[in-house]
PDB file of C-alpha atoms and ligand atoms in Angstrom:
ATOM      1  CA  MET P   1      -0.058   0.089   0.105  1.00  0.00           C
ATOM      2  CA  LYS P   2       1.207   3.497  -0.884  1.00  0.00           C
ATOM      3  CA  PHE P   3       1.280   6.183   1.591  1.00  0.00           C
ATOM      4  CA  PHE P   4       0.287   9.759   1.120  1.00  0.00           C
ATOM      5  CA  LEU P   5       0.702  12.684   3.094  1.00  0.00           C
ATOM      6  CA  ASP P   6      -2.483  14.792   3.565  1.00  0.00           C
ATOM      7  CA  SER P   7      -0.932  17.990   4.044  1.00  0.00           C
ATOM      8  CA  ALA P   8       0.169  21.633   2.290  1.00  0.00           C
ATOM      9  CA  ILE P   9       2.657  22.217   5.332  1.00  0.00           C
ATOM     10  CA  LEU P  10       5.880  22.035   3.296  1.00  0.00           C
ATOM     11  CA  SER P  11       8.313  21.247   6.491  1.00  0.00           C
ATOM     12  CA  GLU P  12       6.056  17.626   6.957  1.00  0.00           C
ATOM     13  CA  ILE P  13       6.017  16.968   3.047  1.00  0.00           C
ATOM     14  CA  GLU P  14      10.222  17.568   3.806  1.00  0.00           C
ATOM     15  CA  THR P  15      10.494  15.346   6.683  1.00  0.00           C
ATOM     16  CA  VAL P  16       8.389  12.773   5.459  1.00  0.00           C
ATOM     17  CA  TYR P  17      10.143  12.564   1.924  1.00  0.00           C
ATOM     18  CA  LYS P  18      13.527  12.927   3.693  1.00  0.00           C
ATOM     19  CA  ALA P  19      12.795   9.293   5.750  1.00  0.00           C
ATOM     20  CA  GLY P  20      11.658   8.159   2.235  1.00  0.00           C
ATOM     21  CA  ILE P  21       8.407   7.002   3.570  1.00  0.00           C
ATOM     22  CA  CYS P  22       6.157   8.990   1.102  1.00  0.00           C
ATOM     23  CA  ASP P  23       4.746   8.066  -2.033  1.00  0.00           C
ATOM     24  CA  GLY P  24       2.374  11.099  -3.242  1.00  0.00           C
ATOM     25  CA  ILE P  25       0.872  14.232  -1.374  1.00  0.00           C
ATOM     26  CA  THR P  26      -3.033  15.111  -1.207  1.00  0.00           C
ATOM     27  CA  MET P  27      -3.931  18.854  -0.479  1.00  0.00           C
ATOM     28  CA  ASN P  28      -7.451  20.496  -0.267  1.00  0.00           C
ATOM     29  CA  PRO P  29      -8.424  23.692   0.292  1.00  0.00           C
ATOM     30  CA  SER P  30      -8.473  23.494   3.734  1.00  0.00           C
ATOM     31  CA  LEU P  31      -4.959  22.169   3.991  1.00  0.00           C
ATOM     32  CA  VAL P  32      -3.717  24.722   1.735  1.00  0.00           C
ATOM     33  CA  LYS P  33      -5.446  27.364   4.029  1.00  0.00           C
ATOM     34  CA  LYS P  34      -3.769  25.857   7.176  1.00  0.00           C
ATOM     35  CA  ALA P  35      -0.261  26.122   5.412  1.00  0.00           C
ATOM     36  CA  VAL P  36      -1.194  29.788   4.202  1.00  0.00           C
ATOM     37  CA  ASP P  37      -1.927  30.431   7.844  1.00  0.00           C
ATOM     38  CA  GLU P  38       0.517  28.979   9.487  1.00  0.00           C
ATOM     39  CA  ALA P  39       3.474  30.404   6.753  1.00  0.00           C
ATOM     40  CA  LYS P  40       1.635  33.846   7.730  1.00  0.00           C
ATOM     41  CA  ALA P  41       2.279  33.433  11.019  1.00  0.00           C
ATOM     42  CA  LYS P  42       5.707  32.787  10.932  1.00  0.00           C
ATOM     43  CA  GLY P  43       6.426  35.948   8.938  1.00  0.00           C
ATOM     44  CA  GLU P  44       7.152  33.920   5.952  1.00  0.00           C
ATOM     45  CA  LYS P  45       6.640  36.170   2.636  1.00  0.00           C
ATOM     46  CA  MET P  46       6.516  33.194   0.023  1.00  0.00           C
ATOM     47  CA  SER P  47       3.732  33.445  -2.814  1.00  0.00           C
ATOM     48  CA  LEU P  48       1.217  30.668  -2.720  1.00  0.00           C
ATOM     49  CA  GLU P  49       2.801  29.785  -6.103  1.00  0.00           C
ATOM     50  CA  THR P  50       6.028  29.690  -4.899  1.00  0.00           C
ATOM     51  CA  TYR P  51       5.310  27.441  -1.977  1.00  0.00           C
ATOM     52  CA  LEU P  52       3.273  24.710  -3.954  1.00  0.00           C
ATOM     53  CA  LYS P  53       6.454  24.549  -6.824  1.00  0.00           C
ATOM     54  CA  LYS P  54       8.280  23.760  -3.782  1.00  0.00           C
ATOM     55  CA  ALA P  55       6.372  20.934  -2.571  1.00  0.00           C
ATOM     56  CA  LEU P  56       6.044  19.686  -6.337  1.00  0.00           C
ATOM     57  CA  LYS P  57       9.971  19.662  -6.518  1.00  0.00           C
ATOM     58  CA  ILE P  58      10.068  17.869  -3.165  1.00  0.00           C
ATOM     59  CA  ALA P  59       7.783  15.144  -4.046  1.00  0.00           C
ATOM     60  CA  LYS P  60       9.188  14.948  -7.565  1.00  0.00           C
ATOM     61  CA  GLY P  61       8.130  11.326  -9.081  1.00  0.00           C
ATOM     62  CA  THR P  62       5.173  10.924  -6.911  1.00  0.00           C
ATOM     63  CA  PRO P  63       1.696  12.274  -7.575  1.00  0.00           C
ATOM     64  CA  VAL P  64       0.218  15.475  -5.955  1.00  0.00           C
ATOM     65  CA  SER P  65      -3.461  16.313  -5.814  1.00  0.00           C
ATOM     66  CA  LEU P  66      -4.264  19.912  -6.448  1.00  0.00           C
ATOM     67  CA  GLU P  67      -7.940  20.415  -5.480  1.00  0.00           C
ATOM     68  CA  VAL P  68     -10.138  22.950  -7.567  1.00  0.00           C
ATOM     69  CA  THR P  69     -12.280  25.541  -5.821  1.00  0.00           C
ATOM     70  CA  GLU P  70     -14.921  26.350  -8.644  1.00  0.00           C
ATOM     71  CA  LEU P  71     -18.013  24.446  -7.997  1.00  0.00           C
ATOM     72  CA  ASN P  72     -19.735  23.625 -11.621  1.00  0.00           C
ATOM     73  CA  ALA P  73     -18.076  21.896 -14.727  1.00  0.00           C
ATOM     74  CA  LYS P  74     -17.167  24.665 -16.559  1.00  0.00           C
ATOM     75  CA  GLY P  75     -15.288  26.385 -13.949  1.00  0.00           C
ATOM     76  CA  MET P  76     -13.479  23.309 -12.955  1.00  0.00           C
ATOM     77  CA  ILE P  77     -12.768  22.146 -16.154  1.00  0.00           C
ATOM     78  CA  GLU P  78     -10.923  25.288 -17.063  1.00  0.00           C
ATOM     79  CA  GLN P  79      -9.515  25.927 -13.596  1.00  0.00           C
ATOM     80  CA  GLY P  80      -8.286  22.076 -13.790  1.00  0.00           C
ATOM     81  CA  LYS P  81      -6.545  22.578 -17.179  1.00  0.00           C
ATOM     82  CA  LYS P  82      -4.801  25.899 -15.789  1.00  0.00           C
ATOM     83  CA  LEU P  83      -3.929  24.619 -12.552  1.00  0.00           C
ATOM     84  CA  PHE P  84      -2.199  21.415 -14.736  1.00  0.00           C
ATOM     85  CA  LYS P  85      -0.497  23.815 -17.068  1.00  0.00           C
ATOM     86  CA  LYS P  86       1.132  26.076 -14.620  1.00  0.00           C
ATOM     87  CA  PHE P  87       2.419  23.694 -12.080  1.00  0.00           C
ATOM     88  CA  ASN P  88       2.863  20.193 -13.669  1.00  0.00           C
ATOM     89  CA  PRO P  89       6.017  21.646 -15.854  1.00  0.00           C
ATOM     90  CA  VAL P  90       7.419  21.856 -12.235  1.00  0.00           C
ATOM     91  CA  ALA P  91       7.805  18.159 -11.644  1.00  0.00           C
ATOM     92  CA  LYS P  92       5.447  16.354 -13.812  1.00  0.00           C
ATOM     93  CA  ASN P  93       3.173  14.806 -10.978  1.00  0.00           C
ATOM     94  CA  VAL P  94       0.112  17.225 -10.837  1.00  0.00           C
ATOM     95  CA  TYR P  95      -3.164  15.242 -10.219  1.00  0.00           C
ATOM     96  CA  ILE P  96      -6.177  17.527 -10.423  1.00  0.00           C
ATOM     97  CA  LYS P  97      -8.711  17.072  -7.396  1.00  0.00           C
ATOM     98  CA  ILE P  98     -12.229  17.272  -8.371  1.00  0.00           C
ATOM     99  CA  PRO P  99     -15.410  16.764  -6.022  1.00  0.00           C
ATOM    100  CA  ILE P 100     -17.705  13.864  -7.191  1.00  0.00           C
ATOM    101  CA  ASN P 101     -20.320  16.288  -7.340  1.00  0.00           C
ATOM    102  CA  PRO P 102     -20.245  20.021  -6.138  1.00  0.00           C
ATOM    103  CA  SER P 103     -23.918  20.921  -5.607  1.00  0.00           C
ATOM    104  CA  PHE P 104     -24.646  22.270  -2.705  1.00  0.00           C
ATOM    105  CA  PRO P 105     -27.460  21.159  -0.562  1.00  0.00           C
ATOM    106  CA  ASN P 106     -30.914  21.855  -2.962  1.00  0.00           C
ATOM    107  CA  GLU P 107     -29.297  22.952  -5.658  1.00  0.00           C
ATOM    108  CA  LYS P 108     -30.012  19.767  -8.096  1.00  0.00           C
ATOM    109  CA  GLU P 109     -28.744  20.947 -11.394  1.00  0.00           C
ATOM    110  CA  LYS P 110     -25.342  20.403 -11.246  1.00  0.00           C
ATOM    111  CA  GLU P 111     -25.281  16.883  -9.749  1.00  0.00           C
ATOM    112  CA  PHE P 112     -23.329  15.646 -13.043  1.00  0.00           C
ATOM    113  CA  ASP P 113     -20.722  18.300 -12.907  1.00  0.00           C
ATOM    114  CA  GLY P 114     -18.135  16.197 -10.937  1.00  0.00           C
ATOM    115  CA  LEU P 115     -18.275  13.705 -13.304  1.00  0.00           C
ATOM    116  CA  ILE P 116     -18.528  15.638 -16.467  1.00  0.00           C
ATOM    117  CA  ALA P 117     -15.111  17.962 -15.291  1.00  0.00           C
ATOM    118  CA  ILE P 118     -13.211  13.881 -14.359  1.00  0.00           C
ATOM    119  CA  LYS P 119     -14.295  12.834 -18.061  1.00  0.00           C
ATOM    120  CA  THR P 120     -13.236  15.823 -19.449  1.00  0.00           C
ATOM    121  CA  LEU P 121     -10.145  16.310 -17.842  1.00  0.00           C
ATOM    122  CA  ARG P 122      -9.049  12.882 -18.586  1.00  0.00           C
ATOM    123  CA  LYS P 123      -9.680  13.397 -22.298  1.00  0.00           C
ATOM    124  CA  ALA P 124      -6.947  15.979 -22.231  1.00  0.00           C
ATOM    125  CA  LYS P 125      -5.027  13.393 -20.639  1.00  0.00           C
ATOM    126  CA  ILE P 126      -4.882  15.008 -16.994  1.00  0.00           C
ATOM    127  CA  PRO P 127      -4.778  12.824 -14.533  1.00  0.00           C
ATOM    128  CA  VAL P 128      -7.974  13.194 -11.915  1.00  0.00           C
ATOM    129  CA  ASN P 129      -8.224  11.967  -7.942  1.00  0.00           C
ATOM    130  CA  CYS P 130     -12.098  12.377  -7.315  1.00  0.00           C
ATOM    131  CA  THR P 131     -12.773  13.835  -3.898  1.00  0.00           C
ATOM    132  CA  LEU P 132     -15.325  13.617  -1.341  1.00  0.00           C
ATOM    133  CA  ILE P 133     -16.599   9.965  -1.720  1.00  0.00           C
ATOM    134  CA  PHE P 134     -18.971   8.472   0.989  1.00  0.00           C
ATOM    135  CA  THR P 135     -20.607   5.556  -0.956  1.00  0.00           C
ATOM    136  CA  PRO P 136     -19.389   2.579  -2.970  1.00  0.00           C
ATOM    137  CA  GLU P 137     -22.003   4.063  -5.261  1.00  0.00           C
ATOM    138  CA  GLN P 138     -19.976   7.187  -6.084  1.00  0.00           C
ATOM    139  CA  ALA P 139     -16.453   5.796  -6.004  1.00  0.00           C
ATOM    140  CA  LEU P 140     -17.994   3.321  -9.182  1.00  0.00           C
ATOM    141  CA  ALA P 141     -19.665   6.003 -10.797  1.00  0.00           C
ATOM    142  CA  ALA P 142     -16.100   8.598 -10.451  1.00  0.00           C
ATOM    143  CA  ALA P 143     -14.085   5.033 -11.840  1.00  0.00           C
ATOM    144  CA  LYS P 144     -16.545   4.805 -14.881  1.00  0.00           C
ATOM    145  CA  ALA P 145     -15.989   8.575 -15.693  1.00  0.00           C
ATOM    146  CA  GLY P 146     -12.197   7.703 -15.470  1.00  0.00           C
ATOM    147  CA  ALA P 147     -10.624   9.086 -12.174  1.00  0.00           C
ATOM    148  CA  ASN P 148      -7.411   7.829 -11.561  1.00  0.00           C
ATOM    149  CA  PHE P 149      -7.578   7.800  -7.911  1.00  0.00           C
ATOM    150  CA  VAL P 150     -11.130   7.453  -6.061  1.00  0.00           C
ATOM    151  CA  SER P 151     -11.009   8.714  -2.558  1.00  0.00           C
ATOM    152  CA  PRO P 152     -13.583   7.603  -0.238  1.00  0.00           C
ATOM    153  CA  PHE P 153     -13.372   9.504   3.095  1.00  0.00           C
ATOM    154  CA  ALA P 154     -13.372   6.972   5.969  1.00  0.00           C
ATOM    155  CA  GLY P 155     -12.946   9.248   9.081  1.00  0.00           C
ATOM    156  CA  ARG P 156     -16.001  11.972   8.080  1.00  0.00           C
ATOM    157  CA  ILE P 157     -18.073   8.088   7.656  1.00  0.00           C
ATOM    158  CA  ASP P 158     -17.213   7.569  11.489  1.00  0.00           C
ATOM    159  CA  ASP P 159     -18.097  11.162  12.647  1.00  0.00           C
ATOM    160  CA  LEU P 160     -21.399  11.502  11.033  1.00  0.00           C
ATOM    161  CA  LEU P 161     -22.440   7.614  12.515  1.00  0.00           C
ATOM    162  CA  ARG P 162     -21.508   9.091  15.737  1.00  0.00           C
ATOM    163  CA  THR P 163     -22.852  12.139  15.430  1.00  0.00           C
ATOM    164  CA  GLU P 164     -26.060  11.228  14.091  1.00  0.00           C
ATOM    165  CA  SER P 165     -26.161   8.595  17.334  1.00  0.00           C
ATOM    166  CA  LYS P 166     -25.203  11.672  19.771  1.00  0.00           C
ATOM    167  CA  MET P 167     -22.089   9.946  20.851  1.00  0.00           C
ATOM    168  CA  LYS P 168     -19.205  12.267  22.456  1.00  0.00           C
ATOM    169  CA  PHE P 169     -16.188  11.703  20.656  1.00  0.00           C
ATOM    170  CA  GLU P 170     -12.664  13.121  19.510  1.00  0.00           C
ATOM    171  CA  LYS P 171     -11.696  12.825  15.902  1.00  0.00           C
ATOM    172  CA  THR P 172      -8.702  10.669  16.306  1.00  0.00           C
ATOM    173  CA  ASP P 173     -10.788   8.167  18.521  1.00  0.00           C
ATOM    174  CA  TYR P 174     -10.827   4.715  16.785  1.00  0.00           C
ATOM    175  CA  PHE P 175     -14.105   3.449  15.484  1.00  0.00           C
ATOM    176  CA  PRO P 176     -14.245  -0.085  15.134  1.00  0.00           C
ATOM    177  CA  SER P 177     -14.007  -1.235  11.465  1.00  0.00           C
ATOM    178  CA  GLY P 178     -17.126  -3.848  11.969  1.00  0.00           C
ATOM    179  CA  GLY P 179     -19.137  -0.893  13.270  1.00  0.00           C
ATOM    180  CA  ILE P 180     -20.937  -0.197  16.948  1.00  0.00           C
ATOM    181  CA  GLU P 181     -24.375  -1.069  18.295  1.00  0.00           C
ATOM    182  CA  ASP P 182     -26.360   1.467  19.356  1.00  0.00           C
ATOM    183  CA  ASP P 183     -29.443   0.055  21.564  1.00  0.00           C
ATOM    184  CA  GLY P 184     -29.063  -3.102  19.757  1.00  0.00           C
ATOM    185  CA  ASP P 185     -29.506  -1.460  16.226  1.00  0.00           C
ATOM    186  CA  MET P 186     -25.792  -1.502  14.387  1.00  0.00           C
ATOM    187  CA  LEU P 187     -24.908   2.595  13.543  1.00  0.00           C
ATOM    188  CA  ASN P 188     -25.127   2.762   9.656  1.00  0.00           C
ATOM    189  CA  ASP P 189     -25.028   5.123   6.869  1.00  0.00           C
ATOM    190  CA  ASN P 190     -27.363   3.138   4.216  1.00  0.00           C
ATOM    191  CA  GLY P 191     -25.701  -0.024   5.217  1.00  0.00           C
ATOM    192  CA  ILE P 192     -22.071   1.047   5.509  1.00  0.00           C
ATOM    193  CA  VAL P 193     -21.157   0.544   9.436  1.00  0.00           C
ATOM    194  CA  SER P 194     -17.964   2.707   9.387  1.00  0.00           C
ATOM    195  CA  GLY P 195     -15.057   4.328   7.554  1.00  0.00           C
ATOM    196  CA  ILE P 196     -13.110   1.153   6.919  1.00  0.00           C
ATOM    197  CA  ASP P 197     -16.194  -0.532   6.071  1.00  0.00           C
ATOM    198  CA  LEU P 198     -16.657   1.879   3.199  1.00  0.00           C
ATOM    199  CA  ILE P 199     -13.056   1.395   2.057  1.00  0.00           C
ATOM    200  CA  SER P 200     -13.374  -2.222   2.004  1.00  0.00           C
ATOM    201  CA  GLU P 201     -16.511  -2.189  -0.040  1.00  0.00           C
ATOM    202  CA  CYS P 202     -14.879   0.269  -2.469  1.00  0.00           C
ATOM    203  CA  VAL P 203     -11.752  -2.281  -2.830  1.00  0.00           C
ATOM    204  CA  GLN P 204     -14.109  -4.926  -3.303  1.00  0.00           C
ATOM    205  CA  ILE P 205     -16.359  -3.571  -6.124  1.00  0.00           C
ATOM    206  CA  PHE P 206     -13.211  -2.473  -8.069  1.00  0.00           C
ATOM    207  CA  ARG P 207     -11.854  -5.931  -7.713  1.00  0.00           C
ATOM    208  CA  ASN P 208     -14.955  -7.820  -8.855  1.00  0.00           C
ATOM    209  CA  TYR P 209     -14.689  -5.562 -12.264  1.00  0.00           C
ATOM    210  CA  GLY P 210     -11.092  -5.447 -12.584  1.00  0.00           C
ATOM    211  CA  ILE P 211     -11.361  -1.270 -12.606  1.00  0.00           C
ATOM    212  CA  LYS P 212      -8.466  -0.362 -13.014  1.00  0.00           C
ATOM    213  CA  SER P 213      -8.671   3.348 -10.759  1.00  0.00           C
ATOM    214  CA  GLU P 214      -7.080   3.061  -7.377  1.00  0.00           C
ATOM    215  CA  VAL P 215      -8.849   3.448  -4.262  1.00  0.00           C
ATOM    216  CA  LEU P 216      -7.337   6.194  -2.370  1.00  0.00           C
ATOM    217  CA  ALA P 217      -8.199   5.879   1.607  1.00  0.00           C
ATOM    218  CA  ALA P 218      -8.399   9.046   3.075  1.00  0.00           C
ATOM    219  CA  SER P 219      -9.954  11.313   6.272  1.00  0.00           C
ATOM    220  CA  LEU P 220      -7.941   8.567   8.260  1.00  0.00           C
ATOM    221  CA  ARG P 221      -7.451   9.628  11.908  1.00  0.00           C
ATOM    222  CA  ASN P 222      -5.032   6.698  13.707  1.00  0.00           C
ATOM    223  CA  ALA P 223      -2.280   4.520  12.588  1.00  0.00           C
ATOM    224  CA  ARG P 224      -5.078   1.497  13.389  1.00  0.00           C
ATOM    225  CA  GLN P 225      -7.181   3.103  10.704  1.00  0.00           C
ATOM    226  CA  VAL P 226      -4.033   2.652   8.238  1.00  0.00           C
ATOM    227  CA  ARG P 227      -3.803  -0.710   9.048  1.00  0.00           C
ATOM    228  CA  GLU P 228      -7.086  -1.547   8.398  1.00  0.00           C
ATOM    229  CA  CYS P 229      -6.842  -0.112   5.008  1.00  0.00           C
ATOM    230  CA  ALA P 230      -4.067  -2.310   4.366  1.00  0.00           C
ATOM    231  CA  LEU P 231      -5.893  -5.345   5.506  1.00  0.00           C
ATOM    232  CA  GLU P 232      -8.862  -4.389   3.184  1.00  0.00           C
ATOM    233  CA  GLY P 233      -6.218  -3.808   0.059  1.00  0.00           C
ATOM    234  CA  ALA P 234      -6.524  -0.722  -0.396  1.00  0.00           C
ATOM    235  CA  ASP P 235      -4.142   0.907  -2.749  1.00  0.00           C
ATOM    236  CA  ILE P 236      -2.971   4.303  -0.889  1.00  0.00           C
ATOM    237  CA  ALA P 237      -3.756   5.404   2.277  1.00  0.00           C
ATOM    238  CA  THR P 238      -3.143   9.083   3.039  1.00  0.00           C
ATOM    239  CA  MET P 239      -2.909  10.681   6.462  1.00  0.00           C
ATOM    240  CA  PRO P 240      -1.783  13.482   8.096  1.00  0.00           C
ATOM    241  CA  PHE P 241       1.472  14.023   9.501  1.00  0.00           C
ATOM    242  CA  GLY P 242       0.627  12.902  13.103  1.00  0.00           C
ATOM    243  CA  VAL P 243      -0.748   9.620  11.811  1.00  0.00           C
ATOM    244  CA  PHE P 244       2.668   9.005   9.731  1.00  0.00           C
ATOM    245  CA  LYS P 245       4.766   9.624  13.189  1.00  0.00           C
ATOM    246  CA  GLU P 246       2.006   7.435  14.826  1.00  0.00           C
ATOM    247  CA  LEU P 247       2.772   4.435  12.147  1.00  0.00           C
ATOM    248  CA  PHE P 248       6.329   4.065  13.479  1.00  0.00           C
ATOM    249  CA  SER P 249       5.604   4.845  17.536  1.00  0.00           C
ATOM    250  CA  HIS P 250       5.145   2.147  20.450  1.00  0.00           C
ATOM    251  CA  LYS P 251       5.681   2.740  23.860  1.00  0.00           C
ATOM    252  CA  LEU P 252       7.761  -0.893  24.347  1.00  0.00           C
ATOM    253  CA  THR P 253      10.078   0.484  21.206  1.00  0.00           C
ATOM    254  CA  GLU P 254      10.498   3.906  23.360  1.00  0.00           C
ATOM    255  CA  SER P 255      11.184   1.509  26.487  1.00  0.00           C
ATOM    256  CA  GLY P 256      13.463  -0.599  24.464  1.00  0.00           C
ATOM    257  CA  ILE P 257      15.599   2.350  23.200  1.00  0.00           C
ATOM    258  CA  VAL P 258      16.000   3.593  26.716  1.00  0.00           C
ATOM    259  CA  GLN P 259      16.826  -0.261  28.274  1.00  0.00           C
ATOM    260  CA  PHE P 260      19.528  -0.506  25.057  1.00  0.00           C
ATOM    261  CA  ASP P 261      20.749   2.784  25.865  1.00  0.00           C
ATOM    262  CA  LYS P 262      21.575   2.322  29.439  1.00  0.00           C
ATOM    263  CA  ASP P 263      22.961  -1.435  28.875  1.00  0.00           C
ATOM    264  CA  THR P 264      25.349  -0.500  25.875  1.00  0.00           C
ATOM    265  CA  PRO P 265      28.734  -1.352  27.229  1.00  0.00           C
ATOM    266  CA  LYS P 266      31.476   1.690  26.904  1.00  0.00           C
ATOM    267  CA  GLU P 267      33.687  -1.048  25.233  1.00  0.00           C
ATOM    268  CA  PHE P 268      30.943  -0.724  22.080  1.00  0.00           C
ATOM    269  CA  GLY P 269      32.109   2.523  21.717  1.00  0.00           C
ATOM    270  CA  LYS P 270      35.218   1.452  20.773  1.00  0.00           C
ATOM    271  CA  LEU P 271      34.627  -0.910  18.268  1.00  0.00           C
ATOM    272  CA  VAL P 272      33.817   1.319  15.325  1.00  0.00           C
TER     273      VAL P 272
HETATM  274  C1  LIG N   1      -7.897  14.047   1.278  1.00  0.00           C
HETATM  275  O1  LIG N   1      -7.858  13.641   0.338  1.00  0.00           O
HETATM  276  C2  LIG N   1      -8.821  14.565   2.230  1.00  0.00           C
HETATM  277  O2  LIG N   1      -8.733  15.900   1.909  1.00  0.00           O
HETATM  278  C3  LIG N   1      -8.872  14.283   3.525  1.00  0.00           C
HETATM  279  O3  LIG N   1      -8.116  13.014   3.761  1.00  0.00           O
HETATM  280  C4  LIG N   1     -10.017  14.935   4.456  1.00  0.00           C
HETATM  281  O4  LIG N   1      -9.425  14.585   5.938  1.00  0.00           O
HETATM  282  P1  LIG N   1     -10.356  15.095   7.393  1.00  0.00           P
HETATM  283  O5  LIG N   1     -11.750  14.415   6.997  1.00  0.00           O
HETATM  284  O6  LIG N   1      -9.562  14.681   8.160  1.00  0.00           O
HETATM  285  O7  LIG N   1     -10.291  16.592   6.817  1.00  0.00           O
END
C-alpha cells in the first residue's frame, strides 16, 4: 500500500520525503489554508505559487493532488486545466482533485458536473483524483468517468455515525471497522457501518470488475485505520503528519531504546 501525506505544510512534506516513506501528497482547500495561515504566522513571505512549486519539487516522481475550488463543470474544467498547465511542468506530478458532486444542498442542477469535469480532464490526458466520496456507488461512478484515484473519506463517515447517534468523541478516537451497536441496532449510513467498511466495499467492487482506478483511502485519523486499510487492500492511504508519526511509534519501542541505551557497554563505542 502506498503512503500519501495529507498536508500542504512544507516542513511536513520535507520530513516524510527525507525519511523515504512517502509516495505522494494530497491537498485540499482547507489544508492549503492551514499551510498559508501557518506560514503567515511565522512571518514567511513566500507566495502561494512558490510554496506549491516547492512542494511539487520535493515530491518529484510521486503524485500531488491539487484541488479545484470552482463549483460547476465549466469552472472546474477551466481551473483544472490552468492548474495543470501552470504547475505540472515543475515536476510532472500534478493530479487534479475534483469533487464527485459539487452541488450545494438543494441545488440539484449540478449533480453531474463532477463526472463531466473528470471525463473532460481525463480526455485532455490530465490525471484526476475524485474526492468527497462517501458511498461505493459514488466510487464506481467516479471510476466509470475515468478518475485515476478515487478518494473515499473514512474518518468523516465515522464522524457522521457518531454524531447522528449523539456520541461524544474526539476525531482521532478509534472507530471499530465492524461498526458499533447502539440500543441493539448497528449504526450505519445506508448500510455502511464504518469508514473502513466504506473503503473495504470500494476495494471489493473495484476487484469484482477489474477496475483500474486506485482506491485512495482518505480522512484517516489514526494508525490503526491505516492498518485496516492495508488489510482491506486499499491501494493508497493518505494521512496527516501526526498519523505518519503514529505508524512507527510504540511504548515498547521507547522503553526498549531506553534500556538498550542504558545497557550499552562503554567498550562498544570503541569498536568502530
Ligand atoms: C484527502 O484527500 C482529504 O482531503 C482528507 O483526507 C480529508 O481528511 P479530513 O476528513 O480529516 O479533513
